[in-house]
């Protein structure tokens, strides 16, 4: 167990996993890293996660673990551990069927105004209808669909939700894995890992809420600071 510059012991066998990290809380997370190990698990690819964090390629140096694409691309302590691809898993034929269906569906959408699609996705419940259409079209094909972020949704093979990263963490023998996410209700892309018995799930609503939860657990002496 390491001792930090602040004099507190770092709990090497405690891991905090976050589904998304906003740049505004990045400094706090580096402080948290002096107490426990930290990681990020996202549905996006590595470049998108790095862009969201504003860290570029340095992101793998700022976190003990980085799990891109729900953990099918894994980094530990700055080093690439493994990489799986949806292309190899699904095969070209099914992948093209999926892409072609999505393109046709979007091309045929009828909206009050077809200018900028993103603001209408929530108002017209486009995402919900799109996901239901995909579930019907690809029933029995080994695919899962779930909400991701404000307007997007995730598509992945059965078993490739965010719990995928937990399988590799099993060998690291953590005493506790805390997971912080906002899409934790059924149908959200955090639901499976949030409810998994291997994690202590925390449903959060904002970056500030995430910081406050972490303060209460790991910095009780400062939990009520503004």
GROMACS .gro file of N, CA and C in nm, residues 24-157:
model
  402
   24UNK      N    1  -1.384   1.947  -1.630
   24UNK     CA    2  -1.393   2.031  -1.511
   24UNK      C    3  -1.365   1.955  -1.381
   25UNK      N    4  -1.375   1.822  -1.384
   25UNK     CA    5  -1.348   1.745  -1.262
   25UNK      C    6  -1.215   1.669  -1.272
   26UNK      N    7  -1.141   1.692  -1.378
   26UNK     CA    8  -1.015   1.619  -1.400
   26UNK      C    9  -0.916   1.641  -1.286
   27UNK      N   10  -0.906   1.766  -1.238
   27UNK     CA   11  -0.811   1.796  -1.131
   27UNK      C   12  -0.848   1.722  -1.003
   28UNK      N   13  -0.978   1.717  -0.973
   28UNK     CA   14  -1.021   1.644  -0.854
   28UNK      C   15  -0.986   1.496  -0.864
   29UNK      N   16  -1.002   1.439  -0.982
   29UNK     CA   17  -0.975   1.297  -0.999
   29UNK      C   18  -0.828   1.264  -0.978
   30UNK      N   19  -0.740   1.357  -1.012
   30UNK     CA   20  -0.598   1.333  -0.985
   30UNK      C   21  -0.571   1.335  -0.834
   31UNK      N   22  -0.648   1.416  -0.762
   31UNK     CA   23  -0.639   1.414  -0.616
   31UNK      C   24  -0.693   1.282  -0.563
   32UNK      N   25  -0.804   1.236  -0.621
   32UNK     CA   26  -0.862   1.108  -0.581
   32UNK      C   27  -0.765   0.993  -0.607
   33UNK      N   28  -0.689   1.005  -0.715
   33UNK     CA   29  -0.595   0.899  -0.752
   33UNK      C   30  -0.487   0.879  -0.646
   34UNK      N   31  -0.466   0.978  -0.563
   34UNK     CA   32  -0.369   0.962  -0.454
   34UNK      C   33  -0.424   0.873  -0.343
   35UNK      N   34  -0.556   0.854  -0.345
   35UNK     CA   35  -0.621   0.772  -0.242
   35UNK      C   36  -0.655   0.631  -0.291
   36UNK      N   37  -0.699   0.621  -0.418
   36UNK     CA   38  -0.742   0.493  -0.475
   36UNK      C   39  -0.700   0.487  -0.621
   37UNK      N   40  -0.714   0.372  -0.682
   37UNK     CA   41  -0.692   0.362  -0.825
   37UNK      C   42  -0.817   0.412  -0.898
   38UNK      N   43  -0.798   0.471  -1.016
   38UNK     CA   44  -0.912   0.525  -1.091
   38UNK      C   45  -0.908   0.476  -1.236
   39UNK      N   46  -1.026   0.469  -1.295
   39UNK     CA   47  -1.036   0.425  -1.434
   39UNK      C   48  -1.158   0.484  -1.501
   40UNK      N   49  -1.161   0.477  -1.632
   40UNK     CA   50  -1.276   0.523  -1.709
   40UNK      C   51  -1.316   0.411  -1.803
   41UNK      N   52  -1.449   0.388  -1.815
   41UNK     CA   53  -1.501   0.289  -1.908
   41UNK      C   54  -1.610   0.356  -1.991
   42UNK      N   55  -1.591   0.358  -2.122
   42UNK     CA   56  -1.686   0.426  -2.210
   42UNK      C   57  -1.720   0.342  -2.332
   43UNK      N   58  -1.833   0.373  -2.391
   43UNK     CA   59  -1.874   0.304  -2.513
   43UNK      C   60  -1.802   0.355  -2.636
   44UNK      N   61  -1.745   0.474  -2.627
   44UNK     CA   62  -1.675   0.534  -2.741
   44UNK      C   63  -1.537   0.473  -2.761
   45UNK      N   64  -1.478   0.501  -2.878
   45UNK     CA   65  -1.342   0.454  -2.900
   45UNK      C   66  -1.244   0.543  -2.823
   46UNK      N   67  -1.118   0.501  -2.822
   46UNK     CA   68  -1.019   0.571  -2.739
   46UNK      C   69  -1.005   0.718  -2.778
   47UNK      N   70  -1.004   0.747  -2.907
   47UNK     CA   71  -0.984   0.885  -2.952
   47UNK      C   72  -1.096   0.975  -2.903
   48UNK      N   73  -1.220   0.923  -2.900
   48UNK     CA   74  -1.334   1.003  -2.853
   48UNK      C   75  -1.325   1.027  -2.703
   49UNK      N   76  -1.286   0.925  -2.628
   49UNK     CA   77  -1.269   0.943  -2.484
   49UNK      C   78  -1.162   1.048  -2.456
   50UNK      N   79  -1.050   1.041  -2.528
   50UNK     CA   80  -0.942   1.138  -2.510
   50UNK      C   81  -0.990   1.279  -2.545
   51UNK      N   82  -1.072   1.290  -2.650
   51UNK     CA   83  -1.126   1.420  -2.690
   51UNK      C   84  -1.219   1.475  -2.583
   52UNK      N   85  -1.305   1.392  -2.527
   52UNK     CA   86  -1.397   1.436  -2.422
   52UNK      C   87  -1.323   1.486  -2.299
   53UNK      N   88  -1.212   1.421  -2.268
   53UNK     CA   89  -1.135   1.459  -2.151
   53UNK      C   90  -1.042   1.576  -2.178
   54UNK      N   91  -1.019   1.606  -2.306
   54UNK     CA   92  -0.929   1.715  -2.340
   54UNK      C   93  -0.784   1.683  -2.308
   55UNK      N   94  -0.751   1.554  -2.301
   55UNK     CA   95  -0.616   1.513  -2.261
   55UNK      C   96  -0.531   1.463  -2.377
   56UNK      N   97  -0.592   1.436  -2.491
   56UNK     CA   98  -0.517   1.376  -2.600
   56UNK      C   99  -0.465   1.239  -2.560
   57UNK      N  100  -0.349   1.204  -2.611
   57UNK     CA  101  -0.292   1.073  -2.581
   57UNK      C  102  -0.246   1.059  -2.436
   58UNK      N  103  -0.245   1.170  -2.362
   58UNK     CA  104  -0.199   1.164  -2.224
   58UNK      C  105  -0.301   1.099  -2.132
   59UNK      N  106  -0.421   1.072  -2.181
   59UNK     CA  107  -0.527   1.019  -2.095
   59UNK      C  108  -0.485   0.887  -2.031
   60UNK      N  109  -0.411   0.804  -2.102
   60UNK     CA  110  -0.372   0.674  -2.044
   60UNK      C  111  -0.270   0.691  -1.932
   61UNK      N  112  -0.210   0.809  -1.922
   61UNK     CA  113  -0.117   0.835  -1.812
   61UNK      C  114  -0.188   0.894  -1.691
   62UNK      N  115  -0.310   0.945  -1.711
   62UNK     CA  116  -0.384   1.011  -1.603
   62UNK      C  117  -0.475   0.915  -1.528
   63UNK      N  118  -0.496   0.795  -1.584
   63UNK     CA  119  -0.582   0.696  -1.521
   63UNK      C  120  -0.508   0.563  -1.511
   64UNK      N  121  -0.535   0.490  -1.405
   64UNK     CA  122  -0.473   0.358  -1.391
   64UNK      C  123  -0.527   0.261  -1.495
   65UNK      N  124  -0.655   0.277  -1.527
   65UNK     CA  125  -0.721   0.192  -1.628
   65UNK      C  126  -0.801   0.278  -1.723
   66UNK      N  127  -0.795   0.247  -1.851
   66UNK     CA  128  -0.881   0.308  -1.952
   66UNK      C  129  -0.942   0.195  -2.033
   67UNK      N  130  -1.076   0.190  -2.031
   67UNK     CA  131  -1.149   0.088  -2.105
   67UNK      C  132  -1.233   0.156  -2.212
   68UNK      N  133  -1.187   0.151  -2.336
   68UNK     CA  134  -1.262   0.208  -2.448
   68UNK      C  135  -1.352   0.100  -2.508
   69UNK      N  136  -1.456   0.145  -2.579
   69UNK     CA  137  -1.548   0.053  -2.647
   69UNK      C  138  -1.599  -0.055  -2.551
   70UNK      N  139  -1.646  -0.008  -2.434
   70UNK     CA  140  -1.701  -0.096  -2.330
   70UNK      C  141  -1.600  -0.193  -2.271
   71UNK      N  142  -1.472  -0.164  -2.290
   71UNK     CA  143  -1.370  -0.250  -2.232
   71UNK      C  144  -1.310  -0.349  -2.328
   72UNK      N  145  -1.353  -0.346  -2.454
   72UNK     CA  146  -1.293  -0.435  -2.553
   72UNK      C  147  -1.155  -0.385  -2.596
   73UNK      N  148  -1.126  -0.258  -2.566
   73UNK     CA  149  -0.991  -0.203  -2.583
   73UNK      C  150  -0.945  -0.160  -2.444
   74UNK      N  151  -0.840  -0.221  -2.393
   74UNK     CA  152  -0.802  -0.206  -2.253
   74UNK      C  153  -0.660  -0.153  -2.238
   75UNK      N  154  -0.648  -0.049  -2.153
   75UNK     CA  155  -0.518   0.005  -2.116
   75UNK      C  156  -0.502  -0.005  -1.965
   76UNK      N  157  -0.385  -0.044  -1.921
   76UNK     CA  158  -0.355  -0.051  -1.778
   76UNK      C  159  -0.220   0.012  -1.754
   77UNK      N  160  -0.218   0.113  -1.666
   77UNK     CA  161  -0.094   0.183  -1.631
   77UNK      C  162  -0.018   0.228  -1.755
   78UNK      N  163  -0.093   0.284  -1.851
   78UNK     CA  164  -0.033   0.343  -1.970
   78UNK      C  165   0.003   0.247  -2.081
   79UNK      N  166  -0.034   0.120  -2.065
   79UNK     CA  167   0.006   0.020  -2.164
   79UNK      C  168  -0.117  -0.051  -2.220
   80UNK      N  169  -0.120  -0.069  -2.352
   80UNK     CA  170  -0.230  -0.142  -2.416
   80UNK      C  171  -0.222  -0.290  -2.377
   81UNK      N  172  -0.332  -0.341  -2.319
   81UNK     CA  173  -0.335  -0.481  -2.277
   81UNK      C  174  -0.395  -0.571  -2.384
   82UNK      N  175  -0.511  -0.531  -2.436
   82UNK     CA  176  -0.579  -0.615  -2.534
   82UNK      C  177  -0.676  -0.532  -2.617
   83UNK      N  178  -0.713  -0.586  -2.732
   83UNK     CA  179  -0.804  -0.516  -2.822
   83UNK      C  180  -0.886  -0.617  -2.901
   84UNK      N  181  -1.017  -0.604  -2.890
   84UNK     CA  182  -1.110  -0.685  -2.968
   84UNK      C  183  -1.185  -0.592  -3.063
   85UNK      N  184  -1.229  -0.643  -3.177
   85UNK     CA  185  -1.301  -0.559  -3.273
   85UNK      C  186  -1.437  -0.619  -3.303
   86UNK      N  187  -1.535  -0.531  -3.317
   86UNK     CA  188  -1.670  -0.576  -3.349
   86UNK      C  189  -1.675  -0.639  -3.488
   87UNK      N  190  -1.588  -0.592  -3.578
   87UNK     CA  191  -1.584  -0.649  -3.713
   87UNK      C  192  -1.551  -0.798  -3.710
   88UNK      N  193  -1.448  -0.832  -3.633
   88UNK     CA  194  -1.409  -0.973  -3.626
   88UNK      C  195  -1.514  -1.058  -3.557
   89UNK      N  196  -1.581  -0.999  -3.459
   89UNK     CA  197  -1.679  -1.076  -3.382
   89UNK      C  198  -1.809  -1.099  -3.460
   90UNK      N  199  -1.859  -0.994  -3.526
   90UNK     CA  200  -1.987  -1.005  -3.596
   90UNK      C  201  -1.975  -1.064  -3.735
   91UNK      N  202  -1.864  -1.035  -3.801
   91UNK     CA  203  -1.851  -1.075  -3.940
   91UNK      C  204  -1.899  -0.964  -4.032
   92UNK      N  205  -1.843  -0.959  -4.151
   92UNK     CA  206  -1.872  -0.850  -4.244
   92UNK      C  207  -2.018  -0.846  -4.288
   93UNK      N  208  -2.080  -0.960  -4.309
   93UNK     CA  209  -2.217  -0.962  -4.360
   93UNK      C  210  -2.315  -0.899  -4.261
   94UNK      N  211  -2.310  -0.941  -4.135
   94UNK     CA  212  -2.402  -0.885  -4.036
   94UNK      C  213  -2.372  -0.738  -4.011
   95UNK      N  214  -2.245  -0.702  -4.010
   95UNK     CA  215  -2.208  -0.563  -3.987
   95UNK      C  216  -2.262  -0.473  -4.098
   96UNK      N  217  -2.252  -0.518  -4.223
   96UNK     CA  218  -2.306  -0.439  -4.333
   96UNK      C  219  -2.458  -0.431  -4.327
   97UNK      N  220  -2.524  -0.540  -4.288
   97UNK     CA  221  -2.669  -0.538  -4.272
   97UNK      C  222  -2.710  -0.432  -4.169
   98UNK      N  223  -2.637  -0.427  -4.059
   98UNK     CA  224  -2.665  -0.330  -3.953
   98UNK      C  225  -2.646  -0.187  -4.002
   99UNK      N  226  -2.534  -0.161  -4.066
   99UNK     CA  227  -2.505  -0.026  -4.115
   99UNK      C  228  -2.606   0.016  -4.221
  100UNK      N  229  -2.637  -0.072  -4.313
  100UNK     CA  230  -2.733  -0.038  -4.419
  100UNK      C  231  -2.872  -0.011  -4.363
  101UNK      N  232  -2.913  -0.089  -4.263
  101UNK     CA  233  -3.044  -0.065  -4.202
  101UNK      C  234  -3.049   0.073  -4.137
  102UNK      N  235  -2.942   0.108  -4.064
  102UNK     CA  236  -2.937   0.239  -3.998
  102UNK      C  237  -2.943   0.353  -4.100
  103UNK      N  238  -2.869   0.339  -4.209
  103UNK     CA  239  -2.869   0.444  -4.311
  103UNK      C  240  -3.006   0.459  -4.375
  104UNK      N  241  -3.071   0.347  -4.406
  104UNK     CA  242  -3.205   0.353  -4.464
  104UNK      C  243  -3.304   0.416  -4.367
  105UNK      N  244  -3.296   0.375  -4.241
  105UNK     CA  245  -3.389   0.426  -4.140
  105UNK      C  246  -3.377   0.578  -4.127
  106UNK      N  247  -3.254   0.627  -4.119
  106UNK     CA  248  -3.233   0.772  -4.103
  106UNK      C  249  -3.275   0.848  -4.228
  107UNK      N  250  -3.252   0.789  -4.345
  107UNK     CA  251  -3.288   0.857  -4.470
  107UNK      C  252  -3.439   0.873  -4.484
  108UNK      N  253  -3.516   0.780  -4.425
  108UNK     CA  254  -3.661   0.782  -4.440
  108UNK      C  255  -3.733   0.852  -4.326
  109UNK      N  256  -3.660   0.908  -4.230
  109UNK     CA  257  -3.723   0.978  -4.119
  109UNK      C  258  -3.805   1.096  -4.168
  110UNK      N  259  -3.927   1.110  -4.116
  110UNK     CA  260  -4.010   1.227  -4.144
  110UNK      C  261  -4.017   1.310  -4.016
  111UNK      N  262  -3.969   1.434  -4.024
  111UNK     CA  263  -3.963   1.522  -3.909
  111UNK      C  264  -4.035   1.653  -3.939
  112UNK      N  265  -4.077   1.727  -3.835
  112UNK     CA  266  -4.139   1.859  -3.859
  112UNK      C  267  -4.051   1.948  -3.945
  113UNK      N  268  -3.920   1.944  -3.918
  113UNK     CA  269  -3.821   2.016  -3.998
  113UNK      C  270  -3.697   1.927  -4.006
  114UNK      N  271  -3.650   1.904  -4.126
  114UNK     CA  272  -3.532   1.820  -4.142
  114UNK      C  273  -3.411   1.908  -4.173
  115UNK      N  274  -3.359   1.970  -4.068
  115UNK     CA  275  -3.243   2.057  -4.082
  115UNK      C  276  -3.129   2.002  -3.997
  116UNK      N  277  -3.145   2.018  -3.865
  116UNK     CA  278  -3.046   1.968  -3.771
  116UNK      C  279  -3.114   1.859  -3.689
  117UNK      N  280  -3.065   1.736  -3.702
  117UNK     CA  281  -3.134   1.622  -3.644
  117UNK      C  282  -3.122   1.615  -3.492
  118UNK      N  283  -3.006   1.652  -3.438
  118UNK     CA  284  -2.980   1.628  -3.296
  118UNK      C  285  -3.085   1.685  -3.201
  119UNK      N  286  -3.128   1.814  -3.213
  119UNK     CA  287  -3.227   1.866  -3.118
  119UNK      C  288  -3.361   1.794  -3.125
  120UNK      N  289  -3.391   1.732  -3.238
  120UNK     CA  290  -3.520   1.666  -3.254
  120UNK      C  291  -3.519   1.523  -3.201
  121UNK      N  292  -3.401   1.468  -3.177
  121UNK     CA  293  -3.394   1.329  -3.131
  121UNK      C  294  -3.468   1.309  -3.000
  122UNK      N  295  -3.457   1.406  -2.908
  122UNK     CA  296  -3.526   1.395  -2.781
  122UNK      C  297  -3.672   1.436  -2.793
  123UNK      N  298  -3.698   1.548  -2.858
  123UNK     CA  299  -3.834   1.601  -2.868
  123UNK      C  300  -3.928   1.505  -2.938
  124UNK      N  301  -3.884   1.443  -3.044
  124UNK     CA  302  -3.970   1.354  -3.123
  124UNK      C  303  -3.952   1.206  -3.086
  125UNK      N  304  -3.873   1.180  -2.981
  125UNK     CA  305  -3.846   1.042  -2.936
  125UNK      C  306  -3.791   0.955  -3.050
  126UNK      N  307  -3.708   1.016  -3.133
  126UNK     CA  308  -3.650   0.944  -3.245
  126UNK      C  309  -3.562   0.830  -3.197
  127UNK      N  310  -3.482   0.857  -3.093
  127UNK     CA  311  -3.390   0.754  -3.045
  127UNK      C  312  -3.466   0.630  -2.999
  128UNK      N  313  -3.571   0.650  -2.920
  128UNK     CA  314  -3.647   0.536  -2.868
  128UNK      C  315  -3.707   0.453  -2.981
  129UNK      N  316  -3.763   0.521  -3.081
  129UNK     CA  317  -3.824   0.451  -3.194
  129UNK      C  318  -3.718   0.378  -3.277
  130UNK      N  319  -3.603   0.443  -3.294
  130UNK     CA  320  -3.493   0.384  -3.371
  130UNK      C  321  -3.445   0.255  -3.304
  131UNK      N  322  -3.424   0.262  -3.172
  131UNK     CA  323  -3.377   0.145  -3.098
  131UNK      C  324  -3.476   0.031  -3.107
  132UNK      N  325  -3.606   0.061  -3.095
  132UNK     CA  326  -3.707  -0.044  -3.103
  132UNK      C  327  -3.708  -0.108  -3.241
  133UNK      N  328  -3.689  -0.027  -3.345
  133UNK     CA  329  -3.684  -0.080  -3.481
  133UNK      C  330  -3.563  -0.173  -3.499
  134UNK      N  331  -3.450  -0.135  -3.441
  134UNK     CA  332  -3.331  -0.218  -3.448
  134UNK      C  333  -3.350  -0.350  -3.373
  135UNK      N  334  -3.412  -0.342  -3.256
  135UNK     CA  335  -3.435  -0.464  -3.178
  135UNK      C  336  -3.523  -0.563  -3.255
  136UNK      N  337  -3.622  -0.508  -3.325
  136UNK     CA  338  -3.711  -0.594  -3.403
  136UNK      C  339  -3.639  -0.654  -3.523
  137UNK      N  340  -3.566  -0.569  -3.596
  137UNK     CA  341  -3.498  -0.613  -3.718
  137UNK      C  342  -3.389  -0.716  -3.690
  138UNK      N  343  -3.318  -0.699  -3.578
  138UNK     CA  344  -3.202  -0.785  -3.552
  138UNK      C  345  -3.224  -0.879  -3.433
  139UNK      N  346  -3.350  -0.910  -3.406
  139UNK     CA  347  -3.382  -1.006  -3.300
  139UNK      C  348  -3.316  -1.141  -3.328
  140UNK      N  349  -3.253  -1.198  -3.227
  140UNK     CA  350  -3.189  -1.327  -3.243
  140UNK      C  351  -3.054  -1.324  -3.311
  141UNK      N  352  -3.002  -1.203  -3.341
  141UNK     CA  353  -2.873  -1.192  -3.410
  141UNK      C  354  -2.756  -1.166  -3.314
  142UNK      N  355  -2.783  -1.168  -3.183
  142UNK     CA  356  -2.675  -1.151  -3.087
  142UNK      C  357  -2.630  -1.009  -3.068
  143UNK      N  358  -2.721  -0.911  -3.089
  143UNK     CA  359  -2.687  -0.771  -3.073
  143UNK      C  360  -2.769  -0.709  -2.960
  144UNK      N  361  -2.708  -0.610  -2.893
  144UNK     CA  362  -2.776  -0.535  -2.788
  144UNK      C  363  -2.775  -0.388  -2.824
  145UNK      N  364  -2.879  -0.316  -2.781
  145UNK     CA  365  -2.892  -0.173  -2.809
  145UNK      C  366  -2.931  -0.104  -2.679
  146UNK      N  367  -2.864   0.007  -2.646
  146UNK     CA  368  -2.895   0.078  -2.523
  146UNK      C  369  -2.868   0.227  -2.538
  147UNK      N  370  -2.933   0.307  -2.452
  147UNK     CA  371  -2.912   0.452  -2.454
  147UNK      C  372  -2.769   0.484  -2.416
  148UNK      N  373  -2.714   0.588  -2.480
  148UNK     CA  374  -2.580   0.635  -2.446
  148UNK      C  375  -2.574   0.785  -2.460
  149UNK      N  376  -2.541   0.857  -2.352
  149UNK     CA  377  -2.536   1.002  -2.359
  149UNK      C  378  -2.674   1.064  -2.373
  150UNK      N  379  -2.677   1.188  -2.421
  150UNK     CA  380  -2.803   1.262  -2.432
  150UNK      C  381  -2.885   1.222  -2.553
  151UNK      N  382  -2.821   1.194  -2.665
  151UNK     CA  383  -2.896   1.172  -2.789
  151UNK      C  384  -2.853   1.046  -2.864
  152UNK      N  385  -2.749   0.980  -2.820
  152UNK     CA  386  -2.697   0.866  -2.895
  152UNK      C  387  -2.748   0.734  -2.836
  153UNK      N  388  -2.715   0.624  -2.904
  153UNK     CA  389  -2.737   0.493  -2.846
  153UNK      C  390  -2.621   0.402  -2.886
  154UNK      N  391  -2.600   0.300  -2.805
  154UNK     CA  392  -2.488   0.208  -2.826
  154UNK      C  393  -2.537   0.079  -2.891
  155UNK      N  394  -2.455   0.024  -2.978
  155UNK     CA  395  -2.482  -0.105  -3.043
  155UNK      C  396  -2.361  -0.194  -3.016
  156UNK      N  397  -2.384  -0.314  -2.964
  156UNK     CA  398  -2.272  -0.402  -2.934
  156UNK      C  399  -2.319  -0.547  -2.929
  157UNK      N  400  -2.228  -0.642  -2.945
  157UNK     CA  401  -2.265  -0.784  -2.936
  157UNK      C  402  -2.311  -0.820  -2.795
   0.00000   0.00000   0.00000
